[in-house]
Tab-separated table of C-alpha atoms in Angstrom:
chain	number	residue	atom	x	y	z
H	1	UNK	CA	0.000	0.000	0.000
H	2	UNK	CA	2.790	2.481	0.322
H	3	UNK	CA	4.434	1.389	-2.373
H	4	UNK	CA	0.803	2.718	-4.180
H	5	UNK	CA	0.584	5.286	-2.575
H	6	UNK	CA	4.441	6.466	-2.860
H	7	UNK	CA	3.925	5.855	-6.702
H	8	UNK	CA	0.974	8.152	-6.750
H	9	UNK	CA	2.208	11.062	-4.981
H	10	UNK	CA	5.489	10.781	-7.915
H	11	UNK	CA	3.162	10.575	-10.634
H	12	UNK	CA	1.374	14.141	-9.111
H	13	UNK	CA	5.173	15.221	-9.437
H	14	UNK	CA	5.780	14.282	-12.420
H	15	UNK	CA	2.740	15.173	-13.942
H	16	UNK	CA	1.886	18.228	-12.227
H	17	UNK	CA	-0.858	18.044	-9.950
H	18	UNK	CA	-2.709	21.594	-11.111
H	19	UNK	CA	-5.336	23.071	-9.006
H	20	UNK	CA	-6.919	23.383	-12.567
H	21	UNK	CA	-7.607	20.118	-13.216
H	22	UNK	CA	-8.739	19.635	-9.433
H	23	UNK	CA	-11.142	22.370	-9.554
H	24	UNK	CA	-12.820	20.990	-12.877
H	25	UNK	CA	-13.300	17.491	-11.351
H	26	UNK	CA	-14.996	19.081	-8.190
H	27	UNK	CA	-16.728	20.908	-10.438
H	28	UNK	CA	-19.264	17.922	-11.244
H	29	UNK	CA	-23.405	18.709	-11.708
H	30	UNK	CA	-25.781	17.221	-9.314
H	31	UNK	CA	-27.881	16.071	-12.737
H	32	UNK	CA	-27.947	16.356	-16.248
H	33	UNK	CA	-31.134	16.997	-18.157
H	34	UNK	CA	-30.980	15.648	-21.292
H	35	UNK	CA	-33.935	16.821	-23.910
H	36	UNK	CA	-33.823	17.068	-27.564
H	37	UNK	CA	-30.255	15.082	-28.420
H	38	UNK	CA	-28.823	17.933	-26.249
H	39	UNK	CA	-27.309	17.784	-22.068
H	40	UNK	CA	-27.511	20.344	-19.746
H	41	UNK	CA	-25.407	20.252	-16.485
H	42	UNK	CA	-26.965	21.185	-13.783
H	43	UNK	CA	-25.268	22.455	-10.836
H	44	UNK	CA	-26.168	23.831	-6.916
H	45	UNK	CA	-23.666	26.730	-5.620
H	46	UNK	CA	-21.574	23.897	-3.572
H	47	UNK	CA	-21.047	21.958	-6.908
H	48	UNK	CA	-20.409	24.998	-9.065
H	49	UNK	CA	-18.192	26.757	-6.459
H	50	UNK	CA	-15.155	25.009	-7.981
H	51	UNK	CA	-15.499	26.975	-11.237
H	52	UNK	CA	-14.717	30.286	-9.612
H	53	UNK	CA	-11.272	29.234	-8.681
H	54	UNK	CA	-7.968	30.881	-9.623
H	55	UNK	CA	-7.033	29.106	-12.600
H	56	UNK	CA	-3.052	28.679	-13.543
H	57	UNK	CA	-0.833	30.205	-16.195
H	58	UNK	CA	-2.258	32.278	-18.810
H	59	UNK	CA	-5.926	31.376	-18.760
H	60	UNK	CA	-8.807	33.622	-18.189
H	61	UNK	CA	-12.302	32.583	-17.395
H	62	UNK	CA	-14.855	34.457	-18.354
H	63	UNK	CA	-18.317	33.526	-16.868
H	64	UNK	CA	-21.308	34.884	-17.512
H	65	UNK	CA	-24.677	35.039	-15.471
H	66	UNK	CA	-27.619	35.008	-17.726
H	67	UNK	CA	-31.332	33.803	-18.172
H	68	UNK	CA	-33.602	33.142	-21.759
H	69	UNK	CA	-36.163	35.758	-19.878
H	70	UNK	CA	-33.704	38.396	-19.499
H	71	UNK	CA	-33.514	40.692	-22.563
H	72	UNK	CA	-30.481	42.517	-21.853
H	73	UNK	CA	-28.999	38.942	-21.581
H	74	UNK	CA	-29.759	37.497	-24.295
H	75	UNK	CA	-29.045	40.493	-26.593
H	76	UNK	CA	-25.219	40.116	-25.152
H	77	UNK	CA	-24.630	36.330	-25.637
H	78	UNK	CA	-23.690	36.916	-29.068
H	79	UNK	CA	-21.028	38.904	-27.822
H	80	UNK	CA	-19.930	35.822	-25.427
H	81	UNK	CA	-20.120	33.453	-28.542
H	82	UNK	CA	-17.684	36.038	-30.534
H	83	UNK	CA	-15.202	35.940	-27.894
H	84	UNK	CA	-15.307	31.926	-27.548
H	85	UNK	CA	-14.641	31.047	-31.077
H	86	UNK	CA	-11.779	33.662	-31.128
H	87	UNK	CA	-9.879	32.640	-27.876
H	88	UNK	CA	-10.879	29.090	-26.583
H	89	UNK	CA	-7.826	27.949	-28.507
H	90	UNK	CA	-5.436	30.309	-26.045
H	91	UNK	CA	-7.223	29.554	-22.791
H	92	UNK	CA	-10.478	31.255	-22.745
H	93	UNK	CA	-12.831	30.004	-21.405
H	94	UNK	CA	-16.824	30.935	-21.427
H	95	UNK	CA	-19.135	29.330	-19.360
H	96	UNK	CA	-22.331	30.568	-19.356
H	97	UNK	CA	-24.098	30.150	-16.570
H	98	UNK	CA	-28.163	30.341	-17.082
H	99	UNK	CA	-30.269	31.221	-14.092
H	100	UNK	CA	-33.718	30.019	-16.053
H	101	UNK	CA	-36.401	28.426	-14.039
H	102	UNK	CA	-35.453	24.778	-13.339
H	103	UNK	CA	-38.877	24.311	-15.129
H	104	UNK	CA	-38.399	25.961	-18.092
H	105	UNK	CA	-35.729	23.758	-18.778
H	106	UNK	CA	-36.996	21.614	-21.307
H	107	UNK	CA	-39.551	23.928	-22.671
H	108	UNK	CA	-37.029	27.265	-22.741
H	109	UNK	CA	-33.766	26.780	-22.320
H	110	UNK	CA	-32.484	23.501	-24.176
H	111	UNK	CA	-34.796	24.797	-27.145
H	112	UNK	CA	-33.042	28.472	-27.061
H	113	UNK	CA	-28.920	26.849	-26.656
H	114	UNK	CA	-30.270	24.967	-29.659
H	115	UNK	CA	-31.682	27.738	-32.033
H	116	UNK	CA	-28.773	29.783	-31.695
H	117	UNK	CA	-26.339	26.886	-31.434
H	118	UNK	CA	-24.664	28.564	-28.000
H	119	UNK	CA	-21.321	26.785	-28.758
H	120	UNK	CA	-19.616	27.826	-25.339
H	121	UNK	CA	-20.167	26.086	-22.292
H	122	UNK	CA	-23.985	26.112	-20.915
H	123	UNK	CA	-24.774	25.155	-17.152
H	124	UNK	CA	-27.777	26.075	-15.336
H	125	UNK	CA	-27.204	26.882	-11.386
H	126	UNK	CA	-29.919	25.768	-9.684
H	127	UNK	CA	-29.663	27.090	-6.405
H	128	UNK	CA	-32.530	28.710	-4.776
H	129	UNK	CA	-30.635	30.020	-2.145
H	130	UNK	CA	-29.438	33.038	-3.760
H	131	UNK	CA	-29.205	35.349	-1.099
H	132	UNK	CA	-26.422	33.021	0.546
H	133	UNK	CA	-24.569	32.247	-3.157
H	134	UNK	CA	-24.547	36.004	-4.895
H	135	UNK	CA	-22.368	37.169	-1.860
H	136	UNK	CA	-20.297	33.965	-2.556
H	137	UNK	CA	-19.635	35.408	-6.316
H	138	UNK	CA	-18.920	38.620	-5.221
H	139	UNK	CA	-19.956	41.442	-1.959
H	140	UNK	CA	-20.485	44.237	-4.610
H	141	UNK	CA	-23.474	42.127	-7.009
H	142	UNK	CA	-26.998	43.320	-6.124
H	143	UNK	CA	-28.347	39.776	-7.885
H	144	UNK	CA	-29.069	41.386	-11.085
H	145	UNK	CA	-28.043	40.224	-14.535
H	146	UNK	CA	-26.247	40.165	-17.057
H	147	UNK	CA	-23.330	40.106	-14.597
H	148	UNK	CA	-20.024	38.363	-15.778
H	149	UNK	CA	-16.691	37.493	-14.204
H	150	UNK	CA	-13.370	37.705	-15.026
H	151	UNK	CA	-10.991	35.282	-13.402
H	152	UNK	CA	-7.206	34.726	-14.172
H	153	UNK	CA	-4.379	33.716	-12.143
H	154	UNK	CA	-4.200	36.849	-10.357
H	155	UNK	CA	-7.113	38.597	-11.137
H	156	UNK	CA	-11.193	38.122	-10.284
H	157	UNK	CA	-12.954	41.056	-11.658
H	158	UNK	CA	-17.287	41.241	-11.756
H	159	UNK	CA	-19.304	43.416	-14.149
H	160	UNK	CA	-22.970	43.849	-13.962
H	161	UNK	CA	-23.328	45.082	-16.477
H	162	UNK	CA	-24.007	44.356	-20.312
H	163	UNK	CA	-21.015	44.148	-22.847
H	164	UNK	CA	-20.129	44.567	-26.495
H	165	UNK	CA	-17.495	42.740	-28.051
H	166	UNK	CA	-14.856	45.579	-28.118
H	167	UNK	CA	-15.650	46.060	-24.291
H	168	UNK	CA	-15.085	42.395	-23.390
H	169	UNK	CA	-12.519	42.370	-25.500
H	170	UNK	CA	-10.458	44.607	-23.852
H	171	UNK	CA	-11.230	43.556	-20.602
H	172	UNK	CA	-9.892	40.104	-21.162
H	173	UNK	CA	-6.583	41.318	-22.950
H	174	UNK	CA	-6.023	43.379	-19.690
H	175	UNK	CA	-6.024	40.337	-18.399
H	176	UNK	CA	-3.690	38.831	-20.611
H	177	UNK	CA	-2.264	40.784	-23.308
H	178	UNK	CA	-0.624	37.932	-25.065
H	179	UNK	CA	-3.935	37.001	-26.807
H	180	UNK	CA	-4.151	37.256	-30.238
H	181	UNK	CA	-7.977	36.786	-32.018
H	182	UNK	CA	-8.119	33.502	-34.731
């Protein structure tokens, strides 16, 4: 046994054991709805926690708050879709995080990531304990959305606030300036 367990903790050597890679296996939804060919993690606060984590090196997270029945939300996502398929290849990377009725999931939410083929990362946090969570994200968010975060190694910035592209832009390349678009 400590043979196994000497052999292990050399492997995490030589491998690296990155708090990355730890956070995204905590990081695992209490269900996943599946409806129309398509799954949806779903996540509490606890589960999701792990995605707000420092991550390592050069990448930035960028997750955004959102919900189908929020107008100024939805007219933004666009702007969230431009800046996956221009970074994801240098470590960007968008989650967005829907805050849709856990009942409108089938009949809302699947149907809307679908019809506008949402190609970054879409989790719903189902949490109705919001008043404990929000101050969990940040002290300064009032609960409203849109409302995104910025995360890098050294760096956790919140907007809420909407964005356009040049905005977001340019608030992820403060965060890393050695992005270049595709």
């Amino acid at each position: 046994m400590i043979r196994g367990l000497l052999g292990l903790g050399m492997l995490c050597v030589l491998m690296g054991c990155a708090s990355k890679a730890a956070s995204i296996q905590a990081a695992k939804p209490v269900r996943i709805v599946n409806a129309e060919g398509y799954q949806l993690p779903v996540y509490d606060f606890e589960a999701f926690k792990p995605m707000l984590d420092f991550p390592e090196g050069e990448t930035v997270k960028v997750i955004n708050f959102w919900a189908t029945w929020c107008a100024p939300c939805v007219q933004e996502l666009p702007v969230f879709e431009k800046l996956h398929a221009a970074y994801r290849k240098q470590g960007v990377e968008v989650t967005l995080v829907s805050l849709d009725f856990p009942d409108q999931i089938e009949a809302r939410l699947i149907p809307y990531i679908l019809k506008n083929q949402l190609a970054a990362q879409v989790l719903l946090l189902d949490d109705p304990h919001s008043n404990v969570w929000i101050p969990q994200v940040t002290e300064s968010w009032s609960g409203a959305i849109p409302a995104t975060l910025l995360i890098a190694e050294d760096a956790y910035r919140f907007y809420e606030q909407s964005f356009d592209y040049r905005s977001l832009e340019r608030e992820v390349l403060a965060l890393n300036p050695n992005l270049n678009s595709n």
